[in-house]
CSV table of C-alpha atoms in Angstrom, one decimal:
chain,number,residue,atom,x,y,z
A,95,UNK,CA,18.2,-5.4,-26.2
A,96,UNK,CA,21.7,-4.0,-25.8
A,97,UNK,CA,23.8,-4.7,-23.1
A,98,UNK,CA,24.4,-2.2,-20.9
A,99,UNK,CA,26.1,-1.7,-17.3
A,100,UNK,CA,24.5,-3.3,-14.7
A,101,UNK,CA,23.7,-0.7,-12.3
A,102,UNK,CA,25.4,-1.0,-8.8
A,103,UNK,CA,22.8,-1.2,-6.2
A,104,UNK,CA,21.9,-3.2,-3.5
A,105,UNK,CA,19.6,-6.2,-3.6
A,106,UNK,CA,18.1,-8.1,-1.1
A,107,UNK,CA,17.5,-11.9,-2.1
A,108,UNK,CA,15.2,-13.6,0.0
A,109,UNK,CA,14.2,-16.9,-0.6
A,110,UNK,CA,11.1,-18.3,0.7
A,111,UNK,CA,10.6,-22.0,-0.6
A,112,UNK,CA,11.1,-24.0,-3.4
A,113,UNK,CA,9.5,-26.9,-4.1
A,114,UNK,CA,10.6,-29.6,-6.9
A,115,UNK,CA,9.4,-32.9,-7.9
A,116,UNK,CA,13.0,-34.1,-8.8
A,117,UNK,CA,16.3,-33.1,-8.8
A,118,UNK,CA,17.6,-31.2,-12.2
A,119,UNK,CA,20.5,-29.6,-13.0
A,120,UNK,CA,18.7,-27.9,-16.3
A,121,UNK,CA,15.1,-26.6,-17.4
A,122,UNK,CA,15.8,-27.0,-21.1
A,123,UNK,CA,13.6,-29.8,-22.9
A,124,UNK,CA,15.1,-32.8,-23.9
A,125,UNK,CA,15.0,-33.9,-27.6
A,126,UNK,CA,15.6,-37.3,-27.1
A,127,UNK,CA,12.4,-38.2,-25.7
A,128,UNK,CA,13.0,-41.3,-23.9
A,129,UNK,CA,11.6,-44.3,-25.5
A,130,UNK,CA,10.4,-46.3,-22.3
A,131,UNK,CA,8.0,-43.0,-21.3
A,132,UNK,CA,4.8,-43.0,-23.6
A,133,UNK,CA,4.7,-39.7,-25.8
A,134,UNK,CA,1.6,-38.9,-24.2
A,135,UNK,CA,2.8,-37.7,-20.5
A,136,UNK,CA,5.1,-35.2,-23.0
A,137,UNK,CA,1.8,-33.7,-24.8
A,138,UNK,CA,0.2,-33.1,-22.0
A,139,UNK,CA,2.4,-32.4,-19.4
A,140,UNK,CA,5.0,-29.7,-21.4
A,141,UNK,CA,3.0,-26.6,-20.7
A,142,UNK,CA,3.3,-27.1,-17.1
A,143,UNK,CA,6.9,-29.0,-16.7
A,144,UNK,CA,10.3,-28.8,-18.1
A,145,UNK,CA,11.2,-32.2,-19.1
A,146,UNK,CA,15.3,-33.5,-19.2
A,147,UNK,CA,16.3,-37.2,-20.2
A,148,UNK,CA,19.7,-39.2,-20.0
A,149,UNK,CA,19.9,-43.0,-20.1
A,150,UNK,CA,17.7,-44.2,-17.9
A,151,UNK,CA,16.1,-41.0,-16.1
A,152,UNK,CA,13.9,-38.5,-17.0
A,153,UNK,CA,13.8,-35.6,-14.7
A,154,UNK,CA,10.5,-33.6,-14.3
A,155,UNK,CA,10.6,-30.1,-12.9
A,156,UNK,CA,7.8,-27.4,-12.4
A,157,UNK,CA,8.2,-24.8,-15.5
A,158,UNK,CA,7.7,-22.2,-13.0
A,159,UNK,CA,9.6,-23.3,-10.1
A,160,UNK,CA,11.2,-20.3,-8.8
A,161,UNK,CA,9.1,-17.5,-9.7
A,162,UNK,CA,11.5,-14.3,-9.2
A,163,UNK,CA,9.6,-10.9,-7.8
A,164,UNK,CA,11.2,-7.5,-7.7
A,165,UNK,CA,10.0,-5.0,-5.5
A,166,UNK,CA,10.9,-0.8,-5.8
A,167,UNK,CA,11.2,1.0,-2.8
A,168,UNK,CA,12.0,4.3,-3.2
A,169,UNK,CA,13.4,5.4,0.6
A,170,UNK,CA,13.0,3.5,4.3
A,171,UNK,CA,9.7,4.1,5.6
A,172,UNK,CA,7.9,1.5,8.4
A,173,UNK,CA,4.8,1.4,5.9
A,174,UNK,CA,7.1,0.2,3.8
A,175,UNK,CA,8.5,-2.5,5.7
A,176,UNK,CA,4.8,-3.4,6.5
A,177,UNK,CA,3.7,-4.1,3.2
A,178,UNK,CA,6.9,-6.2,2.6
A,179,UNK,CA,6.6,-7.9,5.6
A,180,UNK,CA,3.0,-8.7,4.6
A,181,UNK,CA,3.6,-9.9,1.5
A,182,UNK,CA,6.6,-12.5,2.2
A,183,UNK,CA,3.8,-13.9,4.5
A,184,UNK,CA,1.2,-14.2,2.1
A,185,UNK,CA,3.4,-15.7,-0.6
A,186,UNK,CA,5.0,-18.3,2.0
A,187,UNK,CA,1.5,-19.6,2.7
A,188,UNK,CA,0.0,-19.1,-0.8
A,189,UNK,CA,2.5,-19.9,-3.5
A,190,UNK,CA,4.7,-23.1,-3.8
A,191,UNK,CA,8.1,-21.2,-4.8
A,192,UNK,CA,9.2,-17.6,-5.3
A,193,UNK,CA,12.1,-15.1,-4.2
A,194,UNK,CA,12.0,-11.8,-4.0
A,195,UNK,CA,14.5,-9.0,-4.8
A,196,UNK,CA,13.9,-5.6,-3.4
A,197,UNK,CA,16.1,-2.5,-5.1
A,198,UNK,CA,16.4,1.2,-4.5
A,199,UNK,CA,14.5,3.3,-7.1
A,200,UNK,CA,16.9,4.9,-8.9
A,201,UNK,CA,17.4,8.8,-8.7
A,202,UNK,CA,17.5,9.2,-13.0
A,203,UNK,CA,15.5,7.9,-15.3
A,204,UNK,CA,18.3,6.2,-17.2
A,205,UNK,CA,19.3,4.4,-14.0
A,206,UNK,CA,15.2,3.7,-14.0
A,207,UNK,CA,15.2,2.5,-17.6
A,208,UNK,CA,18.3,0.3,-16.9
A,209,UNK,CA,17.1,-1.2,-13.7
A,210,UNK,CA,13.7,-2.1,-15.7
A,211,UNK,CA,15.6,-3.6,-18.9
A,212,UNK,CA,17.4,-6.4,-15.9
A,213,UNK,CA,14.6,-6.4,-14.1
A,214,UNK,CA,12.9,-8.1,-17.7
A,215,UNK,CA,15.8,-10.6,-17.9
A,216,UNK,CA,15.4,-12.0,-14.6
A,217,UNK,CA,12.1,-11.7,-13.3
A,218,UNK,CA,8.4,-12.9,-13.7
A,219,UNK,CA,6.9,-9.6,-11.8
A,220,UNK,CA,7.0,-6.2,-10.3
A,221,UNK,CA,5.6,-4.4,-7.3
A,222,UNK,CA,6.4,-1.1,-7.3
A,223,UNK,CA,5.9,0.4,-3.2
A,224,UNK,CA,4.3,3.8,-2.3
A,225,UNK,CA,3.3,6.7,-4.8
A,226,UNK,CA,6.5,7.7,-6.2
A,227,UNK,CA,7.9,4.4,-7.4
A,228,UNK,CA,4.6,3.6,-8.6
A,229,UNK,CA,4.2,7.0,-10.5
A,230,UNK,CA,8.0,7.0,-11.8
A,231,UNK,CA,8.0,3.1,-12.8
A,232,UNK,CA,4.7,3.8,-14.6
A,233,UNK,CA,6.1,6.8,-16.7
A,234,UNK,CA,8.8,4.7,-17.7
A,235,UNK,CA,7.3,1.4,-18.0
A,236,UNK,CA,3.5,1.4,-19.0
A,237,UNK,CA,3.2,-0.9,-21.4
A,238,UNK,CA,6.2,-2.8,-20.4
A,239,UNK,CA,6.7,-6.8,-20.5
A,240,UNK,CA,6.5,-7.2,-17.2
A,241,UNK,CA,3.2,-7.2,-14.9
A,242,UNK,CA,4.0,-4.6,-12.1
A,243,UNK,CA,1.4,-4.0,-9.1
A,244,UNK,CA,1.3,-1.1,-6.8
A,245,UNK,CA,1.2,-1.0,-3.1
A,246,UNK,CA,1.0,1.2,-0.4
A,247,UNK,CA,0.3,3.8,-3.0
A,248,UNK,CA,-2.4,6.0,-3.6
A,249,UNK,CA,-5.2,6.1,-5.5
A,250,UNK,CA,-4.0,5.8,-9.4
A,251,UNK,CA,-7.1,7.6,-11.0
A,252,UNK,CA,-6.9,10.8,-8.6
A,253,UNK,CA,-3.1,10.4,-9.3
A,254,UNK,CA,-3.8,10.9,-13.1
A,255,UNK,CA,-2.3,7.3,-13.8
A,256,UNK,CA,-5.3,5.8,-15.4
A,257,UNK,CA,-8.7,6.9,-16.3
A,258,UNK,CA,-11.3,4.6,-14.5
A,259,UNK,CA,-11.6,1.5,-12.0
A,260,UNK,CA,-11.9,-1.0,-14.0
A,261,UNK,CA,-8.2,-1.8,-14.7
A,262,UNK,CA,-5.8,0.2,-16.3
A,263,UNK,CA,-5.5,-2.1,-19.7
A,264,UNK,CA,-1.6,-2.5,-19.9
A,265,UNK,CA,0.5,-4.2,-18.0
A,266,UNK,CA,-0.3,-2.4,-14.7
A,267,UNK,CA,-2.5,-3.7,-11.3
A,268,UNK,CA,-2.9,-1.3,-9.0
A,269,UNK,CA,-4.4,-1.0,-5.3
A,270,UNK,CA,-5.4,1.7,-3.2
A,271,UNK,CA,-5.0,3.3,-0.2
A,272,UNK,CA,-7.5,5.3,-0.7
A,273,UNK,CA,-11.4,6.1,0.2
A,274,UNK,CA,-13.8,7.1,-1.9
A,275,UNK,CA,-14.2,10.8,-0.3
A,276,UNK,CA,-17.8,10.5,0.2
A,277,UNK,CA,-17.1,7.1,2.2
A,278,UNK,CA,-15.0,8.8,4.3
A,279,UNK,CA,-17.2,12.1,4.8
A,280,UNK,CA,-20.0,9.6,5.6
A,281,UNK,CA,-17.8,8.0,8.6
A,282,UNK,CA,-16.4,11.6,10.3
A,283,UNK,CA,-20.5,13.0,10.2
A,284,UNK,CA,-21.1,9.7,12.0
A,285,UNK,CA,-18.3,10.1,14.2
A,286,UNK,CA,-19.7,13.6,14.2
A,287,UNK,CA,-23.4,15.0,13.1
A,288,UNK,CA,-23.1,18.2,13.9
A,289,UNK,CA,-19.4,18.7,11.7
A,290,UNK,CA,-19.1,22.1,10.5
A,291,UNK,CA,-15.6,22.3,9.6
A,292,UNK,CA,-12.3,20.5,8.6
A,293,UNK,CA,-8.9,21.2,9.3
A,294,UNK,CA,-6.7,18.3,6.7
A,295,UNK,CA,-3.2,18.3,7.3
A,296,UNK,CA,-1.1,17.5,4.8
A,297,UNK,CA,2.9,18.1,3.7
A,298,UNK,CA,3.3,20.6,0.4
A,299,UNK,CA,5.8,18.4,-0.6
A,300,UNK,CA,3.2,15.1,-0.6
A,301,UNK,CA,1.5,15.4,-3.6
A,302,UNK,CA,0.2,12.5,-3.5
A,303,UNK,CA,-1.6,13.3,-0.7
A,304,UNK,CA,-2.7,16.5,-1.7
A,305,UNK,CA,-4.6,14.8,-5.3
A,306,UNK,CA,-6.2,12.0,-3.6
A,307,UNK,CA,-7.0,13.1,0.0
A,308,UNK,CA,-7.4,16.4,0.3
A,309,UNK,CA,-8.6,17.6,-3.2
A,310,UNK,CA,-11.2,15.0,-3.0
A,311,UNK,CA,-12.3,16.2,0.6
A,312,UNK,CA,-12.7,19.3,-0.1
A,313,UNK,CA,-14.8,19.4,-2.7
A,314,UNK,CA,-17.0,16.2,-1.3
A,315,UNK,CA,-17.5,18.3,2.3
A,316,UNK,CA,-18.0,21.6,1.2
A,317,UNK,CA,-20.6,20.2,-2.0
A,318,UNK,CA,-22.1,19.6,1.8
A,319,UNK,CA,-22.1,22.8,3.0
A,320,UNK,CA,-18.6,22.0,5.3
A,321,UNK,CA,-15.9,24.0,5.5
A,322,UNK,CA,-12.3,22.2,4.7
A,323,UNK,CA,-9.3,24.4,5.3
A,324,UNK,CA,-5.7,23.3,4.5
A,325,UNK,CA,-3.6,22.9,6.7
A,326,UNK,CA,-0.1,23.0,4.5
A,327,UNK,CA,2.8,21.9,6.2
A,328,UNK,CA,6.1,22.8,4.9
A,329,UNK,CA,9.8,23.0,7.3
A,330,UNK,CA,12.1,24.8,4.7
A,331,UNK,CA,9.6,27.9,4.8
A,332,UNK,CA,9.1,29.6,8.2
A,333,UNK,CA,5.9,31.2,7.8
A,334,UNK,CA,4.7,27.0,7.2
A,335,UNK,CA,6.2,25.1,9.6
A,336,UNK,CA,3.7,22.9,11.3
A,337,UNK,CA,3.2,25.2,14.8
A,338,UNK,CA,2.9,28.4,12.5
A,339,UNK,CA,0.3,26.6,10.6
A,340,UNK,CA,-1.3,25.0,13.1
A,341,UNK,CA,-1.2,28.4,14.9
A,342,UNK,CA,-2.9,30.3,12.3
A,343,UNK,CA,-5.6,27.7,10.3
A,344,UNK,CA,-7.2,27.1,13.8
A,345,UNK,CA,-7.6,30.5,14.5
A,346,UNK,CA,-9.1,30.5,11.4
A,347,UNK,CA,-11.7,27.3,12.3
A,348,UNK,CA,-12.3,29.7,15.4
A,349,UNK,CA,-13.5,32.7,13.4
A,350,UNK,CA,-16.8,30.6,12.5
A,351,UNK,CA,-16.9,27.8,15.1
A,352,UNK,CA,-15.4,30.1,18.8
A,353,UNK,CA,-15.4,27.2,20.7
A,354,UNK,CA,-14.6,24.2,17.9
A,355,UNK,CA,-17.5,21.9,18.9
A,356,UNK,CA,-18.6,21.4,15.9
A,357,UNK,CA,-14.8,21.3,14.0
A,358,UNK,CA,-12.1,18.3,14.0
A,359,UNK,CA,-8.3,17.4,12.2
A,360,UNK,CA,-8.2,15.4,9.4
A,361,UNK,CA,-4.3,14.1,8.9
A,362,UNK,CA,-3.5,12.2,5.9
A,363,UNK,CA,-1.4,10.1,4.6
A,364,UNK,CA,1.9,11.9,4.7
A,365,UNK,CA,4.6,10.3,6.2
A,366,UNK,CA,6.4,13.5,7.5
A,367,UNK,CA,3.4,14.2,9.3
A,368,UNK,CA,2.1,10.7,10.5
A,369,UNK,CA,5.9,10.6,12.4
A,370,UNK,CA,4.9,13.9,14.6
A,371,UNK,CA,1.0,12.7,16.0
A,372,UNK,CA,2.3,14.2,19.5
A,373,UNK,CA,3.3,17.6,18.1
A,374,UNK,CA,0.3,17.7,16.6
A,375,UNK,CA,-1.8,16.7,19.3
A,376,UNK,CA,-0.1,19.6,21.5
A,377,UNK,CA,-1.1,21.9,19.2
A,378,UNK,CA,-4.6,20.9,18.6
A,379,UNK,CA,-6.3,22.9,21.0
A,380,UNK,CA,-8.2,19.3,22.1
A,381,UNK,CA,-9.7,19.1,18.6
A,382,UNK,CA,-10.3,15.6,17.7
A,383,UNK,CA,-7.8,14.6,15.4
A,384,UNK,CA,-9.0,11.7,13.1
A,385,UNK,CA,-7.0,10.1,10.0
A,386,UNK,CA,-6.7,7.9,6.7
A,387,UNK,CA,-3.9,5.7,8.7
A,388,UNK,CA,-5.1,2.8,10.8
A,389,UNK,CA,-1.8,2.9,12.1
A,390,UNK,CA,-1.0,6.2,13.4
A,391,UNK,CA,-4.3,4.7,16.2
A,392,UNK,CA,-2.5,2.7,19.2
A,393,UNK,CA,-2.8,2.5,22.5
A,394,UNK,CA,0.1,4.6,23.6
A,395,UNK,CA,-0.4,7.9,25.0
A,396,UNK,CA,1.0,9.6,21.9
A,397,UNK,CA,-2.0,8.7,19.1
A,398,UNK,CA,-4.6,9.9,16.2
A,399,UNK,CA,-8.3,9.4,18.1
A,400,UNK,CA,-9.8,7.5,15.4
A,401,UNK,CA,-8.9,6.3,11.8
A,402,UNK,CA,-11.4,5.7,8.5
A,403,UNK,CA,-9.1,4.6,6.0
A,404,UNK,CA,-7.4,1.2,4.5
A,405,UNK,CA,-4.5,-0.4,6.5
A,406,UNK,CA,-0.7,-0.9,5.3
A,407,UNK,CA,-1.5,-4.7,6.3
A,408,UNK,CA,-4.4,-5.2,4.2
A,409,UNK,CA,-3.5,-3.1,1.3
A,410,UNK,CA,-0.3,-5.2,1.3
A,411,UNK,CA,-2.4,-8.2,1.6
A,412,UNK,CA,-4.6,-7.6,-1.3
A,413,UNK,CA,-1.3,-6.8,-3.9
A,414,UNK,CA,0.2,-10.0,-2.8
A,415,UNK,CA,-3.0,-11.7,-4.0
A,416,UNK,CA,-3.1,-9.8,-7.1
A,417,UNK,CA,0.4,-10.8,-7.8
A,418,UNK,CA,-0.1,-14.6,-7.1
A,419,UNK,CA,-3.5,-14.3,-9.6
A,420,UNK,CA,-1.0,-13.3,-12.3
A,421,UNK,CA,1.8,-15.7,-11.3
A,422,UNK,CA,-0.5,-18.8,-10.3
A,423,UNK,CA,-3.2,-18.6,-12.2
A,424,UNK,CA,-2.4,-16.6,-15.1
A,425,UNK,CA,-4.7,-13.7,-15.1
A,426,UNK,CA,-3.5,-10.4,-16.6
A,427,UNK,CA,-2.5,-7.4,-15.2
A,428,UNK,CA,-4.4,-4.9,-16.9
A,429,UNK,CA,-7.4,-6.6,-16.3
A,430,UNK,CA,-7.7,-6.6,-12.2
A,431,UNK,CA,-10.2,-3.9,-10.8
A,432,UNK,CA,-7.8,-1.3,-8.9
A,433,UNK,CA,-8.0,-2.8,-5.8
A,434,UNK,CA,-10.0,-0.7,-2.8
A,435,UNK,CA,-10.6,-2.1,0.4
A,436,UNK,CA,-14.5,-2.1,1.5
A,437,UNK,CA,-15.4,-1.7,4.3
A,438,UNK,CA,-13.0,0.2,5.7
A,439,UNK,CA,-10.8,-0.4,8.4
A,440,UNK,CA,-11.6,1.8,11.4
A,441,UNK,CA,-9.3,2.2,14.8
A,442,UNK,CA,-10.2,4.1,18.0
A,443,UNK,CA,-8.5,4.9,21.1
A,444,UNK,CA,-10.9,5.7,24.4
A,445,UNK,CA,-7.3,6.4,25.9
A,446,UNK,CA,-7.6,9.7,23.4
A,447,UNK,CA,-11.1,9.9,23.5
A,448,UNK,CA,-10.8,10.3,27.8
A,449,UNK,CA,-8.2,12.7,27.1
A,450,UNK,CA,-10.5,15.3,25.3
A,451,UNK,CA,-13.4,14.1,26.6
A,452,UNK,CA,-15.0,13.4,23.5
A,453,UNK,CA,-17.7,10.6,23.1
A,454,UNK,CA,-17.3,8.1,20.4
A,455,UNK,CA,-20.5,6.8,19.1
A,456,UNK,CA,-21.6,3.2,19.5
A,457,UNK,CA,-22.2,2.3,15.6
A,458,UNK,CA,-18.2,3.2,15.0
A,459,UNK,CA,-17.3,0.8,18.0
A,460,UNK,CA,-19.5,-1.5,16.6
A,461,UNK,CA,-17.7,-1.3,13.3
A,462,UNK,CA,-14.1,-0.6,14.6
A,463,UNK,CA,-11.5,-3.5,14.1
A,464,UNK,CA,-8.9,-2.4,16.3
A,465,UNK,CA,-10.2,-0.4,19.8
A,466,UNK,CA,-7.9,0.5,22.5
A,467,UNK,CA,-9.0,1.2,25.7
A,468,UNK,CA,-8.5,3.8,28.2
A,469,UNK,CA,-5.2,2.8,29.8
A,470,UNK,CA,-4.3,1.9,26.4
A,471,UNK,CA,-4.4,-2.1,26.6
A,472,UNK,CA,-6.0,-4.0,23.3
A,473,UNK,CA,-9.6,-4.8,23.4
A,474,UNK,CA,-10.2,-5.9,19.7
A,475,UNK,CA,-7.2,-6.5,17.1
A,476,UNK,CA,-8.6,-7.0,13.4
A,477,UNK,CA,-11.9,-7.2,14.3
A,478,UNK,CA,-11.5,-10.0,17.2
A,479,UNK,CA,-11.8,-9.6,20.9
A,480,UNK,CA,-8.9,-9.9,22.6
A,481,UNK,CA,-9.4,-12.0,26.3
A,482,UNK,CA,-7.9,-10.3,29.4
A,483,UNK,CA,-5.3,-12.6,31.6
């Protein structure tokens, strides 16, 4: 592989432990095999440790003792910084040594291709974050040396990435934020039986979103006999910024359903949108506004009224594992299932459901794993009561 110049970016180094049975200052075998150590600790000890004699020492030292794992973020984003987060946890209490560097995603392929050729030199493993770093690392890389795993990215076979569940075959794991649409139909008629119609929000520039959440919706609901309409958000056009749209596509819900009883919001995953839950809650008209993101469900005053959908924590949970099943114990990443959380996680607030006086059944409370109550305080966190003082 030529050499090339190294591209000037920032990395973040961030060591969590290392562990070693002796001190060494190399990890290259020894030839001269000390003659006081039987032969046999070499045979069957060298595929695991890094032997290194002189005189009277021999120093032993794991052959993987500082895994190195680079991670691809392509902007800042708080999901982001979740599944990171997530992840250095999971790996502190899971696996005995690794560091992690975390890079930009370039804004050119070349950059791309040159970040990927160093990224072979110096480490072991690759997590790309969110849709776009997975779906640019992919185009560039599939079939690369190194094992990469999404996170915090959507669905990769409604992305077009791969062709079935299984695994991809290649050098690729991926997880998914993502529902089967039928799933999540099957949760909003429970939340509501008598659902007529859908109003999914989602930004024109998301595409991501677009494929895998509201595609999939749409053709799941109306195959029911439901009515989905979009509700396309883009700023840089006036006739689809977010109040115009909302403006119009729920007149539109009105023209078949006057008083929207039987009609609810849908918001997806797109970041712009997930950022302005009050805007869109002023608009609503008091239609229930449910969504994929556990997240955008709290117990402030601003929030979705319920989520159906797979968390940033346990999507970011379930890569880490992936990674330390390639890293630990070997496994390959082409052959891991893409990785979809079941069941799924599901977050109410009564604070919202007071608010538009809406009833929340008792089999989704029963299921919930996060519930907020009416002033907002915690009753249940990841599926655990939480005691009053």
């Amino acid at each position: 592989m030529n050499k090339r110049r190294l591209l000037k970016m920032n990395v973040i180094c961030v060591s969590i432990v290392s562990l070693f049975l002796f001190s060494f200052s190399s990890s290259a075998v020894s030839s001269d095999w000390p003659d006081w150590v039987g032969e046999t600790v070499k045979v069957k000890a060298e595929d695991d440790w890094t032997f290194e004699g002189k005189n009277d020492e021999l120093h032993i030292a794991p052959r993987k003792s500082n895994s190195t794992i680079w991670v691809i973020v392509s902007r800042k984003a708080t999901s982001y910084d979740t599944a990171l987060s997530t992840m250095l946890n999971v790996y502190q209490q899971e696996f005995d040594s690794v560091s992690f560097n975390v890079v930009k995603l370039p804004k050119t392929d070349a950059e791309l291709d040159q970040l990927l050729e160093e990224a072979e030199q110096r480490a072991q493993l690759l997590y790309t974050v969110g849709s776009k770093a997975t779906v640019a690392v992919h185009r560039q890389y599939q079939g690369g040396k190194l094992p990469v795993v999404s996170v915090n990215a959507k669905d990769p076979v409604l992305m077009g990435l791969i062709d079935e569940y299984q695994g991809s075959g290649d050098n690729f794991a991926f997880t998914s934020l993502n529902l089967p649409a039928n799933v999540t139909l099957s949760f909003l008629l429970k939340y509501m039986p008598e659902l007529s119609q859908i109003g999914v929000l989602y930004a024109r520039t998301n595409q991501s979103a677009y494929l895998t959440q509201f595609l999939p919706l749409q053709q799941e609901a109306e195959r029911r006999g439901i009515r989905v309409l979009g509700f396309e958000v883009d700023e840089s056009m006036e006739d689809q910024t977010l109040e115009r749209v909302m403006a119009s596509e729920i007149s539109a819900l009105q023209s078949q359903d006057t008083n929207l009883d039987s009609s609810l919001l849908w918001l997806t995953g797109s970041s712009s949108l997930l950022a302005r839950v009050e805007e869109i809650n002023g608009l609503s008209q008091n239609l229930p506004l449910l969504t994929v993101v556990p997240e955008a469900v709290n117990g402030d005053e601003h929030s979705a009224l319920m989520s159906v959908g797979v968390s940033f924590v346990n999507n970011a949970h379930q890569a880490a594992l992936y990674g330390i099943r390639i890293l630990r114990d070997g496994e390959k990443a082409g052959d891991l299932p893409v990785g979809v959380i079941s069941p799924p996680d599901i977050s109410i607030s009564f604070r919202q459901a007071k608010r538009l006086e809406k009833a929340v059944p008792l089999v989704l409370l029963e299921m919930a794993s996060d519930v907020y109550s009416e002033n907002g305080s915690v009753v249940r966190s990841q599926g655990m009561s939480v005691e009053r003082q």
